[in-house]
PDB file of C-alpha atoms in Angstrom:
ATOM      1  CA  UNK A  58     180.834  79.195  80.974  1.00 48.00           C
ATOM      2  CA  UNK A  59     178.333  79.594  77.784  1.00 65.00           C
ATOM      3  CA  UNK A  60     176.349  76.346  77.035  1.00 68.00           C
ATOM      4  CA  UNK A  61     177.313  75.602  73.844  1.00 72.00           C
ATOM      5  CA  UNK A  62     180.817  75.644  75.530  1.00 75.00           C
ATOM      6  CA  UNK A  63     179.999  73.285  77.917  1.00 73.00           C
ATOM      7  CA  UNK A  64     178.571  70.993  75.770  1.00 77.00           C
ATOM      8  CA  UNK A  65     181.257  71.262  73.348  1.00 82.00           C
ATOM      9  CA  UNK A  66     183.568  70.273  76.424  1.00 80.00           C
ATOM     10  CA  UNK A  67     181.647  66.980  77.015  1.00 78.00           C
ATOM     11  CA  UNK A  68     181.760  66.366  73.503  1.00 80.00           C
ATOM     12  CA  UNK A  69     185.016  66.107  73.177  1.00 82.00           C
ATOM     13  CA  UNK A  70     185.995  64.838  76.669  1.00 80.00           C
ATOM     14  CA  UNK A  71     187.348  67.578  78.199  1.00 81.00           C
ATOM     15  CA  UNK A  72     185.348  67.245  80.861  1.00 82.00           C
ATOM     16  CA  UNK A  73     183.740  64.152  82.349  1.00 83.00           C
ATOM     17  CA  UNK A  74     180.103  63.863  83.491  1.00 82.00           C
ATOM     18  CA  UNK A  75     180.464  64.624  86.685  1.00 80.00           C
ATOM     19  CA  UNK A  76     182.359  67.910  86.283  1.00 78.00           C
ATOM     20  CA  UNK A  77     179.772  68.327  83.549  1.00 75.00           C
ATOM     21  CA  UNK A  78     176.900  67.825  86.185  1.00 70.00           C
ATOM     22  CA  UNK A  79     178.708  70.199  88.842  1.00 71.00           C
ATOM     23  CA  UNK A  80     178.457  72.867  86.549  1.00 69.00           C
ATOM     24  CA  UNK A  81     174.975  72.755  84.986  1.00 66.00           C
ATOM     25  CA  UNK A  82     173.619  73.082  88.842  1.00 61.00           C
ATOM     26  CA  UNK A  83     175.143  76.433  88.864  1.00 60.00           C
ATOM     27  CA  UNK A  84     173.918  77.459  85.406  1.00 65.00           C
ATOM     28  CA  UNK A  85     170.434  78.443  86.706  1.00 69.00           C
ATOM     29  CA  UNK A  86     171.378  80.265  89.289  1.00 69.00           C
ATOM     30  CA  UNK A  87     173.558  80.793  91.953  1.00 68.00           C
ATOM     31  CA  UNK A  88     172.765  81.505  95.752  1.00 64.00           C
ATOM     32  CA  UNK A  89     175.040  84.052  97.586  1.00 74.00           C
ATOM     33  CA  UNK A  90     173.112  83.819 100.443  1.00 76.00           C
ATOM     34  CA  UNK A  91     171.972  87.626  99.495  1.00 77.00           C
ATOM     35  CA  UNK A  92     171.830  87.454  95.924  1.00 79.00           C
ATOM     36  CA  UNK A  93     170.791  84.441  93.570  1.00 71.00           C
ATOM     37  CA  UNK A  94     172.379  85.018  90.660  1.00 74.00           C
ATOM     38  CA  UNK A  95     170.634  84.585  87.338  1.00 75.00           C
ATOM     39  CA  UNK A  96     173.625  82.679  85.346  1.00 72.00           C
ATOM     40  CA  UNK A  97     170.642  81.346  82.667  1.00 70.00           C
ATOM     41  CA  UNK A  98     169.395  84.976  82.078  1.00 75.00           C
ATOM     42  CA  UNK A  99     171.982  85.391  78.760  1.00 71.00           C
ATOM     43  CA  UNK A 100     170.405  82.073  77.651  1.00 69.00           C
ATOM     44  CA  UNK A 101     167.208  83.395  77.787  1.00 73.00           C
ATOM     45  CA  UNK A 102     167.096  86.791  77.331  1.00 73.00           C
ATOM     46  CA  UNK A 103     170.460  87.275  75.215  1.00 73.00           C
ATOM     47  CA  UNK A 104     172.070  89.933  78.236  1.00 76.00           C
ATOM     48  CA  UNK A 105     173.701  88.814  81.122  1.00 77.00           C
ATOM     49  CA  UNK A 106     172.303  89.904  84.517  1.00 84.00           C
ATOM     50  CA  UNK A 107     173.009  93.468  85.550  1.00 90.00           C
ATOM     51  CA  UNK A 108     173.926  94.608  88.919  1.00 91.00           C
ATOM     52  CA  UNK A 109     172.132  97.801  90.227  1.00 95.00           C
ATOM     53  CA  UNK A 110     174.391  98.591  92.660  1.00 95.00           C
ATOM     54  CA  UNK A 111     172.635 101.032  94.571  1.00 94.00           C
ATOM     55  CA  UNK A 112     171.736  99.655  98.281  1.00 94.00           C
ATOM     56  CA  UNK A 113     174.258  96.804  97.889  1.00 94.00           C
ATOM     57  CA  UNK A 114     177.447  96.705 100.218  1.00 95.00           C
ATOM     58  CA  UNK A 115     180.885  96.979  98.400  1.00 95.00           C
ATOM     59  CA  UNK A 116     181.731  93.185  99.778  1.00 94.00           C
ATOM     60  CA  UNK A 117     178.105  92.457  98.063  1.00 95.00           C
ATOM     61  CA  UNK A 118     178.801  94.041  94.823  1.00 95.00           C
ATOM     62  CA  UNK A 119     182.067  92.591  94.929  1.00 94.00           C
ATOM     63  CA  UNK A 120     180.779  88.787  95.321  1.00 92.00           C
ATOM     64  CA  UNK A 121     178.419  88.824  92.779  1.00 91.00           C
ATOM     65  CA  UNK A 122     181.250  90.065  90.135  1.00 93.00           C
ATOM     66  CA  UNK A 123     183.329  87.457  91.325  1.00 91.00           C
ATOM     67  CA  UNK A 124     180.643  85.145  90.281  1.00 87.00           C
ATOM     68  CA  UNK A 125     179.552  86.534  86.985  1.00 85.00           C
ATOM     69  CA  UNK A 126     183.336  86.919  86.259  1.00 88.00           C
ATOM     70  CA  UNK A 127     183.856  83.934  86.497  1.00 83.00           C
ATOM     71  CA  UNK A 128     181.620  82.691  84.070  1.00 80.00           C
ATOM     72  CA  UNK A 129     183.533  84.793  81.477  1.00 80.00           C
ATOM     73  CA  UNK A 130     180.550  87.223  81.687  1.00 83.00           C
ATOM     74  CA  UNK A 131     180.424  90.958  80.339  1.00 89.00           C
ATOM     75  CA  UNK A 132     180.160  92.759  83.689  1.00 91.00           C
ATOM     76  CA  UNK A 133     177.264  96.095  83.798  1.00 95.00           C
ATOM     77  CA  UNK A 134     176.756  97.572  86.870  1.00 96.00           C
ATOM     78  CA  UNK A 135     174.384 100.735  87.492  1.00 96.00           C
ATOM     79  CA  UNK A 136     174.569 103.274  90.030  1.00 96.00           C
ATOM     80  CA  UNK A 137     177.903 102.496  91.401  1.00 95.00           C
ATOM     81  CA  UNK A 138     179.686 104.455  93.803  1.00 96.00           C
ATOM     82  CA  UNK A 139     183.472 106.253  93.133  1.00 96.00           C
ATOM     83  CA  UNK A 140     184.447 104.753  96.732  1.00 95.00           C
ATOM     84  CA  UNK A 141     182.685 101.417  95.085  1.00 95.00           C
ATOM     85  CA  UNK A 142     184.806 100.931  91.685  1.00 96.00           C
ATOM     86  CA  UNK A 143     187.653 102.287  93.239  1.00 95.00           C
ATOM     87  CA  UNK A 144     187.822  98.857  95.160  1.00 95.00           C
ATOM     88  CA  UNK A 145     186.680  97.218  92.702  1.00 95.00           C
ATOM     89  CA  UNK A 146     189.612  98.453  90.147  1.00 94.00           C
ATOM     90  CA  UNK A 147     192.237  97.079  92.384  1.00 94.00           C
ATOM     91  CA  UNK A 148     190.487  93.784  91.465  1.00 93.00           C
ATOM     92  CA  UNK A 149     189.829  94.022  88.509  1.00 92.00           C
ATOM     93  CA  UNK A 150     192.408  95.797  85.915  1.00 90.00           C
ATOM     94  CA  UNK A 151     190.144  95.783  83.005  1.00 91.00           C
ATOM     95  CA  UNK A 152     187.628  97.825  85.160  1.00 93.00           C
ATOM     96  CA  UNK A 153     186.368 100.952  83.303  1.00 94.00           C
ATOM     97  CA  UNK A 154     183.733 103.813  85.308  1.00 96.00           C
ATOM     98  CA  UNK A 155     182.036 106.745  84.325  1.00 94.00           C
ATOM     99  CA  UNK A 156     182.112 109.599  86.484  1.00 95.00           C
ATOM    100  CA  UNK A 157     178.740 110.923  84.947  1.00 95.00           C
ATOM    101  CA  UNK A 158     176.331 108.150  84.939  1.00 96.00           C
ATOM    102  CA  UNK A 159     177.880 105.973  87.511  1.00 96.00           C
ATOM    103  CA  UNK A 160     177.857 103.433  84.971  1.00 97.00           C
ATOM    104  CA  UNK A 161     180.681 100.297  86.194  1.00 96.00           C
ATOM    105  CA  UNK A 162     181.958  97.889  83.503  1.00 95.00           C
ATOM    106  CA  UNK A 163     183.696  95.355  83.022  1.00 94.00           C
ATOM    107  CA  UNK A 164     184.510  93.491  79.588  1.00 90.00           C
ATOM    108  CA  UNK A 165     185.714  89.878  79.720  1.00 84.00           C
ATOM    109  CA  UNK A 166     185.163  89.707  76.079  1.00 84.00           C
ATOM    110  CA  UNK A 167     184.788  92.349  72.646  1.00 87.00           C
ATOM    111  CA  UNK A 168     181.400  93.817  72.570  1.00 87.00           C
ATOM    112  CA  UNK A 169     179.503  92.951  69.127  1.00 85.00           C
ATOM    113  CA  UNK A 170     177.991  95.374  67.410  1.00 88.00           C
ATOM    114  CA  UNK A 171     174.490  93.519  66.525  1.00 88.00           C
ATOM    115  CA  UNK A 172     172.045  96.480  66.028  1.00 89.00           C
ATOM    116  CA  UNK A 173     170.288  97.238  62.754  1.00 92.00           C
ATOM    117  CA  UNK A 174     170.774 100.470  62.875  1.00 95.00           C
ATOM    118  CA  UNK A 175     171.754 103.703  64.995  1.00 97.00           C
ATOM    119  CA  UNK A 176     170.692 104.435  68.560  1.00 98.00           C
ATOM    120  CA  UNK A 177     170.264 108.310  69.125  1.00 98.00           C
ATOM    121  CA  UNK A 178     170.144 109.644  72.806  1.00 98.00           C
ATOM    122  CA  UNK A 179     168.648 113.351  72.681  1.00 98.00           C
ATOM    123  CA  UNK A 180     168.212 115.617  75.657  1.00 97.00           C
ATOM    124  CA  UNK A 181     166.324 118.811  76.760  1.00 94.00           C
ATOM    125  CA  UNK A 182     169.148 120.227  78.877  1.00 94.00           C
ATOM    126  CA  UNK A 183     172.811 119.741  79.771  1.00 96.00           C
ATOM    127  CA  UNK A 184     171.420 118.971  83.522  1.00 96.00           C
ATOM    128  CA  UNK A 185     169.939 115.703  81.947  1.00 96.00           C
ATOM    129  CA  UNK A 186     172.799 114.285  80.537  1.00 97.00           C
ATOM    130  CA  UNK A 187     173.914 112.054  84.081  1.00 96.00           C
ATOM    131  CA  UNK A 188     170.569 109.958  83.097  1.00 97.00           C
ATOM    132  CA  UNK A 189     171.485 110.146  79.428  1.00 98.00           C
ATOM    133  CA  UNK A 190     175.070 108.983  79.860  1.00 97.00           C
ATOM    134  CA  UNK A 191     173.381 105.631  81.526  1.00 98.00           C
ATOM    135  CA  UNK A 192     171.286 105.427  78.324  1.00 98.00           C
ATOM    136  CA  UNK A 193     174.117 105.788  76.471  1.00 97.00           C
ATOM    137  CA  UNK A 194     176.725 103.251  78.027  1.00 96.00           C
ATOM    138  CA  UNK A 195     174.177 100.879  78.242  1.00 96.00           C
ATOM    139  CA  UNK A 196     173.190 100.306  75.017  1.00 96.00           C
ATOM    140  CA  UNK A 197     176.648 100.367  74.089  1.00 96.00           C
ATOM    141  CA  UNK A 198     177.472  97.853  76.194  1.00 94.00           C
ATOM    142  CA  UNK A 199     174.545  95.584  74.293  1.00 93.00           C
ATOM    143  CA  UNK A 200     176.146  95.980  71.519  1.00 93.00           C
ATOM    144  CA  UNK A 201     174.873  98.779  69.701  1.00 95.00           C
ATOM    145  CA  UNK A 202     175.983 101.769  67.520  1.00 95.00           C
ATOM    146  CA  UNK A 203     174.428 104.796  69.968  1.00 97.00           C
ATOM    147  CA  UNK A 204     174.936 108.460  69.238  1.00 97.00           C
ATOM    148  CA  UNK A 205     174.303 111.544  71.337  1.00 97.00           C
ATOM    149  CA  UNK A 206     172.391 114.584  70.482  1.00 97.00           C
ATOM    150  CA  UNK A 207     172.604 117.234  73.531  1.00 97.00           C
ATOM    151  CA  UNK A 208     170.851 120.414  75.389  1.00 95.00           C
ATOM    152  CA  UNK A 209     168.007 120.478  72.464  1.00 95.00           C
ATOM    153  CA  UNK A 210     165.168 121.390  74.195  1.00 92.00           C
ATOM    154  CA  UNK A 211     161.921 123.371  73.736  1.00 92.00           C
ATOM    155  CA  UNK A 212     163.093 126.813  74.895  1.00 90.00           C
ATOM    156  CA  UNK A 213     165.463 126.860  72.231  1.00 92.00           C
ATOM    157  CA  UNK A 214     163.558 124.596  69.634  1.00 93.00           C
ATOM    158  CA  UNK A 215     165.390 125.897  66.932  1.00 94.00           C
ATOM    159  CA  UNK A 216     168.498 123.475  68.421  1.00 94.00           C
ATOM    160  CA  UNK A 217     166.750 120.540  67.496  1.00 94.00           C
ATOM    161  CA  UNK A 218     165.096 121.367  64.142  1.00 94.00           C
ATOM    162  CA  UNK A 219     168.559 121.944  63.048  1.00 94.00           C
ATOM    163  CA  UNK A 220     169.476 118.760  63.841  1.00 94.00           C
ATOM    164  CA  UNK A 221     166.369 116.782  61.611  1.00 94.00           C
ATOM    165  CA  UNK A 222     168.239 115.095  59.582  1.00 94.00           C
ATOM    166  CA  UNK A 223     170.033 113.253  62.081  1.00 95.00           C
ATOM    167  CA  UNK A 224     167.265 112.482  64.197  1.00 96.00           C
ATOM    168  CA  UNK A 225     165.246 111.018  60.944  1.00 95.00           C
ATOM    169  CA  UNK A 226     168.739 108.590  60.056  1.00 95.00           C
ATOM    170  CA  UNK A 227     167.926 107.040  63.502  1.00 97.00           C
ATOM    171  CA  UNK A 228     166.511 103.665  64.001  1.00 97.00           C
ATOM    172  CA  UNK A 229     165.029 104.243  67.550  1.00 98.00           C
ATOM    173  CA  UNK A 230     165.473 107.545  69.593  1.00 98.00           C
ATOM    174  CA  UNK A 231     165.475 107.794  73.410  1.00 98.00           C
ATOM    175  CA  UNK A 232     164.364 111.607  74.803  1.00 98.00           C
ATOM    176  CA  UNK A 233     165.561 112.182  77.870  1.00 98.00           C
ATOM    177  CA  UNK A 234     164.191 115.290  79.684  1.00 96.00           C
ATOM    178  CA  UNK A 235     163.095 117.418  83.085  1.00 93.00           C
ATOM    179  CA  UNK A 236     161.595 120.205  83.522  1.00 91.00           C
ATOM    180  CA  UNK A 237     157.966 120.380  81.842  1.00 90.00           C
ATOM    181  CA  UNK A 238     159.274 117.214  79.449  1.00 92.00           C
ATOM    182  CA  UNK A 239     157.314 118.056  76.152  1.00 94.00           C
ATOM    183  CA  UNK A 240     160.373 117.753  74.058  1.00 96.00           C
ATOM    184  CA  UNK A 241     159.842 113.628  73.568  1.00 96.00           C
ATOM    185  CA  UNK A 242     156.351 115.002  71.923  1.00 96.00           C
ATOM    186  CA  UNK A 243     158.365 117.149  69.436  1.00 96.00           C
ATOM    187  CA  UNK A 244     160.282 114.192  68.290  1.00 96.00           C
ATOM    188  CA  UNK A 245     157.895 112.300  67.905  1.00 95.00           C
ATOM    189  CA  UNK A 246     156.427 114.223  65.765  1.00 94.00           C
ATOM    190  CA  UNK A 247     159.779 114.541  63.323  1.00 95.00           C
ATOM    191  CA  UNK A 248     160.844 111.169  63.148  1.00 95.00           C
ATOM    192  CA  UNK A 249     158.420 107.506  61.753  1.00 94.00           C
ATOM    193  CA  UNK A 250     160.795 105.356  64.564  1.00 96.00           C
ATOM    194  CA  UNK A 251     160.058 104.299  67.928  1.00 96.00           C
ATOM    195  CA  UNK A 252     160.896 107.280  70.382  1.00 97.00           C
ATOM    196  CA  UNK A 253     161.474 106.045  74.279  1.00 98.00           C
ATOM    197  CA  UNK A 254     161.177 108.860  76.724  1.00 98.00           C
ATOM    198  CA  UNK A 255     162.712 109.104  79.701  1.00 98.00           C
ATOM    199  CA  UNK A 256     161.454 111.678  82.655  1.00 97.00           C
ATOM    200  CA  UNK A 257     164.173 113.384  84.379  1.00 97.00           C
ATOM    201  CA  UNK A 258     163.722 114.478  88.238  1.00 96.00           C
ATOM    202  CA  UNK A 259     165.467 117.801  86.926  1.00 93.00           C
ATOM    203  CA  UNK A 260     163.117 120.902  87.747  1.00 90.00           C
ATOM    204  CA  UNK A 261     161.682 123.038  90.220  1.00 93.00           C
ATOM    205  CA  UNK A 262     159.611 122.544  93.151  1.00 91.00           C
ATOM    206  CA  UNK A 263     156.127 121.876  90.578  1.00 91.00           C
ATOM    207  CA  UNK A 264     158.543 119.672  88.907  1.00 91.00           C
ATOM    208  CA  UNK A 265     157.448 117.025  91.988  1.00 94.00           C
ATOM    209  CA  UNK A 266     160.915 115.289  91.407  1.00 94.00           C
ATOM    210  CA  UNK A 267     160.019 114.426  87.747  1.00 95.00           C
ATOM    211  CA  UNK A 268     156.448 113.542  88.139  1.00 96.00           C
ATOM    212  CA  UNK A 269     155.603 116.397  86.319  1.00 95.00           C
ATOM    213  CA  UNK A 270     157.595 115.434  83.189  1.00 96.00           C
ATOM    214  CA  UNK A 271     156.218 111.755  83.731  1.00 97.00           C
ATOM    215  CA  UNK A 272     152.733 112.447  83.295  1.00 96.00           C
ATOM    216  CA  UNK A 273     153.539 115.163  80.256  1.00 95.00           C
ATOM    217  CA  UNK A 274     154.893 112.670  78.612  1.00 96.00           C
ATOM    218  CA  UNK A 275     152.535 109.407  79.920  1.00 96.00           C
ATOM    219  CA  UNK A 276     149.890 112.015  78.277  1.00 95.00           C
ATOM    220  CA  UNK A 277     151.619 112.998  74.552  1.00 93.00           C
ATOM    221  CA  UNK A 278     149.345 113.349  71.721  1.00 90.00           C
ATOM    222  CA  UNK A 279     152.684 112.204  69.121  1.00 92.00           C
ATOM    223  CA  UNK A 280     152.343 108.356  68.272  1.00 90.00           C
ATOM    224  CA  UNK A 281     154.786 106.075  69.129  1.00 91.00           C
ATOM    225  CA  UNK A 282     156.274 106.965  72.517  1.00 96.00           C
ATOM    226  CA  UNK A 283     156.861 104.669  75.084  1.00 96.00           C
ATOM    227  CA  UNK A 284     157.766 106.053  78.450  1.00 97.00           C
ATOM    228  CA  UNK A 285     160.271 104.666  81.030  1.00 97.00           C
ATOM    229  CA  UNK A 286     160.402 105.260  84.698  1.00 97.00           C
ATOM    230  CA  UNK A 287     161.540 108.711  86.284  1.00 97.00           C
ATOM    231  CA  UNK A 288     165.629 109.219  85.730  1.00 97.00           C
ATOM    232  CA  UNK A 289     165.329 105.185  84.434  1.00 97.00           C
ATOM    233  CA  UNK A 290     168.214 105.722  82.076  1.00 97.00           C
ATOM    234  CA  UNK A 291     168.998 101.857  82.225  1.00 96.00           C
ATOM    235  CA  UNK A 292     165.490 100.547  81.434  1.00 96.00           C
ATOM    236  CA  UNK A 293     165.645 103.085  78.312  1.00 97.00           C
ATOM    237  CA  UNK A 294     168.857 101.556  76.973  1.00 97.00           C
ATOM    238  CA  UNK A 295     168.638  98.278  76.921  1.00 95.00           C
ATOM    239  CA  UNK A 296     164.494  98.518  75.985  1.00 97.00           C
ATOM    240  CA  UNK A 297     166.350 100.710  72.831  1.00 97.00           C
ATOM    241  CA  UNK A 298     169.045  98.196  72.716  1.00 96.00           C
ATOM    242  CA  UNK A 299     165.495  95.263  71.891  1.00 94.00           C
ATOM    243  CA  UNK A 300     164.004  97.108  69.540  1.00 96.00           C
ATOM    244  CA  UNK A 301     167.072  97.849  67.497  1.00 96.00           C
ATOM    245  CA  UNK A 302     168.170  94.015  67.165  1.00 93.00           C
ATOM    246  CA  UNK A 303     165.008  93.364  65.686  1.00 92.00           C
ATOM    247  CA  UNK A 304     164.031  92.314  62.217  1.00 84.00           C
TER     248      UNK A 304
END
């Protein structure tokens, strides 16, 4: 239940003080026994928890939706397993996964759109997109109008200069890349918004699981580039998702 609802309720004596009471202790947070969910965290931070679901149990997973559902709370879960939403679809009707990104969703209410401008997701290679689907969704999901810009990269830079235009109509960009990840520099470079980049583990041996890419990018000479953590295609969307609801 949001706040303002509550408050509204005791307002107008729909619910008495006690009931009132009852459910303010649970507004913090609520203990599971193996979660503590952060009810107050949409309050605060204007997003509602999400649930990385990676490591978790199904009955887990399960149990915290329960909880957040029942708040009336937009549902984002990362990293989900088929086997996972599978269960969790018999639940839930209004369930919705992607296949890609293993992004999990749930909406209990519209989305609104409350970015200032156009999110553009941009990758070096087609083998990149599973992390740039989950920059994708999420964002979306926070409420933002996000585009996609695909398999640009620097062995074929010619891909992306066609594509200037678009990339300068963007109010933040997020690079997603592997292999040697200089493309994020090349962007930079093009465009006068912020540019998040986000290392891919995508690469050979050398490519040390993305920490290769990581430090090309930690270490680019373009201004304004942020970088996330290796294949963190969550932390990139909703840090995109921030800095496009600004003033």
């Amino acid at each position: 239940m949001d706040l303002r609802e509550l408050l509204s309720d005791f307002k107008n004596d729909n619910i008495n003080i006690e009931e009132a009471l009852d459910k303010l202790k649970k507004l913090p947070y609520e203990d599971l026994g193996y979660a503590n969910i952060d009810h107050h965290r949409q309050i605060r931070n204007g997003y509602p928890e999400v649930i990385y679901c990676e490591g978790k149990s199904d009955e887990q997973i399960i149990g915290i939706i329960e909880k957040m559902y029942e708040k009336g709370s937009n549902i984002l879960g990362t990293r989900c397993r088929l086997e996972t939403y599978e269960k969790i679809k018999s639940i839930y009707d209004n369930c919705e996964y992607d296949k890609t990104c293993k992004i999990l969703k749930i909406k209990n209410h519209p989305i609104e759109n409350k970015g200032k401008g156009k999110i553009l997701v941009v990758t070096g290679g087609t083998s990149d997109i599973p992390v740039a689907d989950e920059v994708y969704h999420t964002a979306k999901f926070l409420g933002n109008d996000v585009g996609r810009i695909y398999d640009v990269g620097v062995a074929g830079i010619h891909r992306l200069l066609y594509r200037t235009e678009e990339l300068q109509s963007a109010r933040v960009i997020v690079v997603v890349a592997g292999m040697e990840g200089a493309l994020p520099s090349v962007v930079g470079g093009l465009v006068d918004v912020p540019v998040i980049a986000v290392p891919t583990s995508v690469g050979y041996g050398a490519n040390f699981n993305g920490l290769s890419a990581l430090l090309t990018m930690l270490n680019s000479c373009a201004s304004g580039i942020s970088v996330v953590n290796i294949d963190n295609g969550f932390g990139a969307g909703y840090l995109a998702s921030m800095i496009n609801k600004l003033d």
